[in-house]
mmCIF file of C-alpha atoms in Angstrom:
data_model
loop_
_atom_site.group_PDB
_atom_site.id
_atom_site.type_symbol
_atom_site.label_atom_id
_atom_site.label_comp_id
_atom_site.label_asym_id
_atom_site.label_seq_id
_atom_site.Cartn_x
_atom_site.Cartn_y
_atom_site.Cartn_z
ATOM 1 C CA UNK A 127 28.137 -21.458 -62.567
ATOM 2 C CA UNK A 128 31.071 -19.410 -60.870
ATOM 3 C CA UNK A 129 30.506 -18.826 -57.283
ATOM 4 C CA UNK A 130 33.107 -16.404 -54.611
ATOM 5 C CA UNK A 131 32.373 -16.820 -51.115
ATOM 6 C CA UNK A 132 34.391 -14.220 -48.704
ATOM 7 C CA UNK A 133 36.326 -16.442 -46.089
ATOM 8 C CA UNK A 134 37.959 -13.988 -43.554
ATOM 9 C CA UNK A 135 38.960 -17.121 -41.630
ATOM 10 C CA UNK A 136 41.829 -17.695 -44.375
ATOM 11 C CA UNK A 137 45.416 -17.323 -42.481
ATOM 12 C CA UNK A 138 47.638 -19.212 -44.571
ATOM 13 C CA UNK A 139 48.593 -21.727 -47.101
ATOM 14 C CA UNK A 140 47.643 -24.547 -44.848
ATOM 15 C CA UNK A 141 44.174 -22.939 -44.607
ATOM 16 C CA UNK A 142 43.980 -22.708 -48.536
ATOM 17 C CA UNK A 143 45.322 -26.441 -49.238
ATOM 18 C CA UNK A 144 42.467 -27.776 -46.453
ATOM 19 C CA UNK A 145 39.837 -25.650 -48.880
ATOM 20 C CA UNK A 146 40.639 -26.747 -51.834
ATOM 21 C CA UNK A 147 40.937 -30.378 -50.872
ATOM 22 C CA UNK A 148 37.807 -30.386 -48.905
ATOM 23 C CA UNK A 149 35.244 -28.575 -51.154
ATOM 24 C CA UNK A 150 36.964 -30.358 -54.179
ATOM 25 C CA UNK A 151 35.598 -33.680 -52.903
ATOM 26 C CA UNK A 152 31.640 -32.556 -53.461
ATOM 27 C CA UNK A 153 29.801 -33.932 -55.515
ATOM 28 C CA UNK A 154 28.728 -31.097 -58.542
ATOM 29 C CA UNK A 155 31.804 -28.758 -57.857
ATOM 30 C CA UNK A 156 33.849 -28.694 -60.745
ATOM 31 C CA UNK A 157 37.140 -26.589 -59.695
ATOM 32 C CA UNK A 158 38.088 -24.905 -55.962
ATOM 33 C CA UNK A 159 40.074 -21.387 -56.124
ATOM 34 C CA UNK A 160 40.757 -20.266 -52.537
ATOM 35 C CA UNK A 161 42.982 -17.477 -52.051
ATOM 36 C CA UNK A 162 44.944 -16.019 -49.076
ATOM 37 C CA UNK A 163 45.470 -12.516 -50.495
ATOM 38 C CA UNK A 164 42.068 -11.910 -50.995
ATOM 39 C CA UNK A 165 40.285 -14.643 -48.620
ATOM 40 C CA UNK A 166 38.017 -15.773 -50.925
ATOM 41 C CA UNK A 167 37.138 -19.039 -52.586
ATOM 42 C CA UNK A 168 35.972 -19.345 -55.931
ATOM 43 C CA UNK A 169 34.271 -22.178 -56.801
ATOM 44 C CA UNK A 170 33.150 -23.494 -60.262
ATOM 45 C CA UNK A 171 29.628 -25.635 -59.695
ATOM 46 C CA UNK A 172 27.408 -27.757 -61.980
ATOM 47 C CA UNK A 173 24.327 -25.604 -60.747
ATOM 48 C CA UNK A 174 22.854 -23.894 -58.090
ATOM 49 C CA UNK A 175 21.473 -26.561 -56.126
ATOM 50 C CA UNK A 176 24.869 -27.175 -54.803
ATOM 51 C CA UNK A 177 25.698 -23.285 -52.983
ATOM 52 C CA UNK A 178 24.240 -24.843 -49.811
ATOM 53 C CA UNK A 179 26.836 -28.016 -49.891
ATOM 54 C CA UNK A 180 29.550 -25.423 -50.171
ATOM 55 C CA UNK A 181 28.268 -23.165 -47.980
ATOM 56 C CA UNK A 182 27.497 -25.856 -45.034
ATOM 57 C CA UNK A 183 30.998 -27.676 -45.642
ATOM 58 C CA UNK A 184 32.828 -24.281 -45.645
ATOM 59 C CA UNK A 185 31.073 -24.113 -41.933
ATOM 60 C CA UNK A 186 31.960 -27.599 -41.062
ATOM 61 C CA UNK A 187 35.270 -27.429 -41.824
ATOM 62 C CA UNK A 188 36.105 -23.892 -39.445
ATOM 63 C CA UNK A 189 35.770 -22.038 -42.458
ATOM 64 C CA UNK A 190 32.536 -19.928 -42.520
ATOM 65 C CA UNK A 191 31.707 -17.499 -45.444
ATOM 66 C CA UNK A 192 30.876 -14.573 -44.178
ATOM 67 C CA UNK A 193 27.614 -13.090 -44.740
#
């Protein structure tokens, strides 16, 4: 299940590399895509259950999706 969550807090490479790494460490997520151009990250995930992981972590982390 693809997933893009809009991330308008994306500045920079930095801010990319810290997504990646981060939501690449849960549990059920496959493959991270963030992307400064567009600030979005597009994330490949076992199922559904898992949105709220991303979503929460993405929030922990000083990124927050936006709504």
């Amino acid at each position: 299940m693809e997933k893009t969550y809009s991330v308008p807090n994306i500045h920079c490479q930095h801010c990319v590399h810290t997504i990646n790494m981060e939501l690449s460490d849960l549990d059920g997520v496959n493959s991270v895509q963030a992307d400064l151009e567009t600030k979005s990250v597009k994330v490949d995930l076992e199922n559904a259950d898992k949105e709220q992981d991303i979503l929460n972590l993405l929030d922990e982390i000083g990124y927050p999706a936006a709504q």
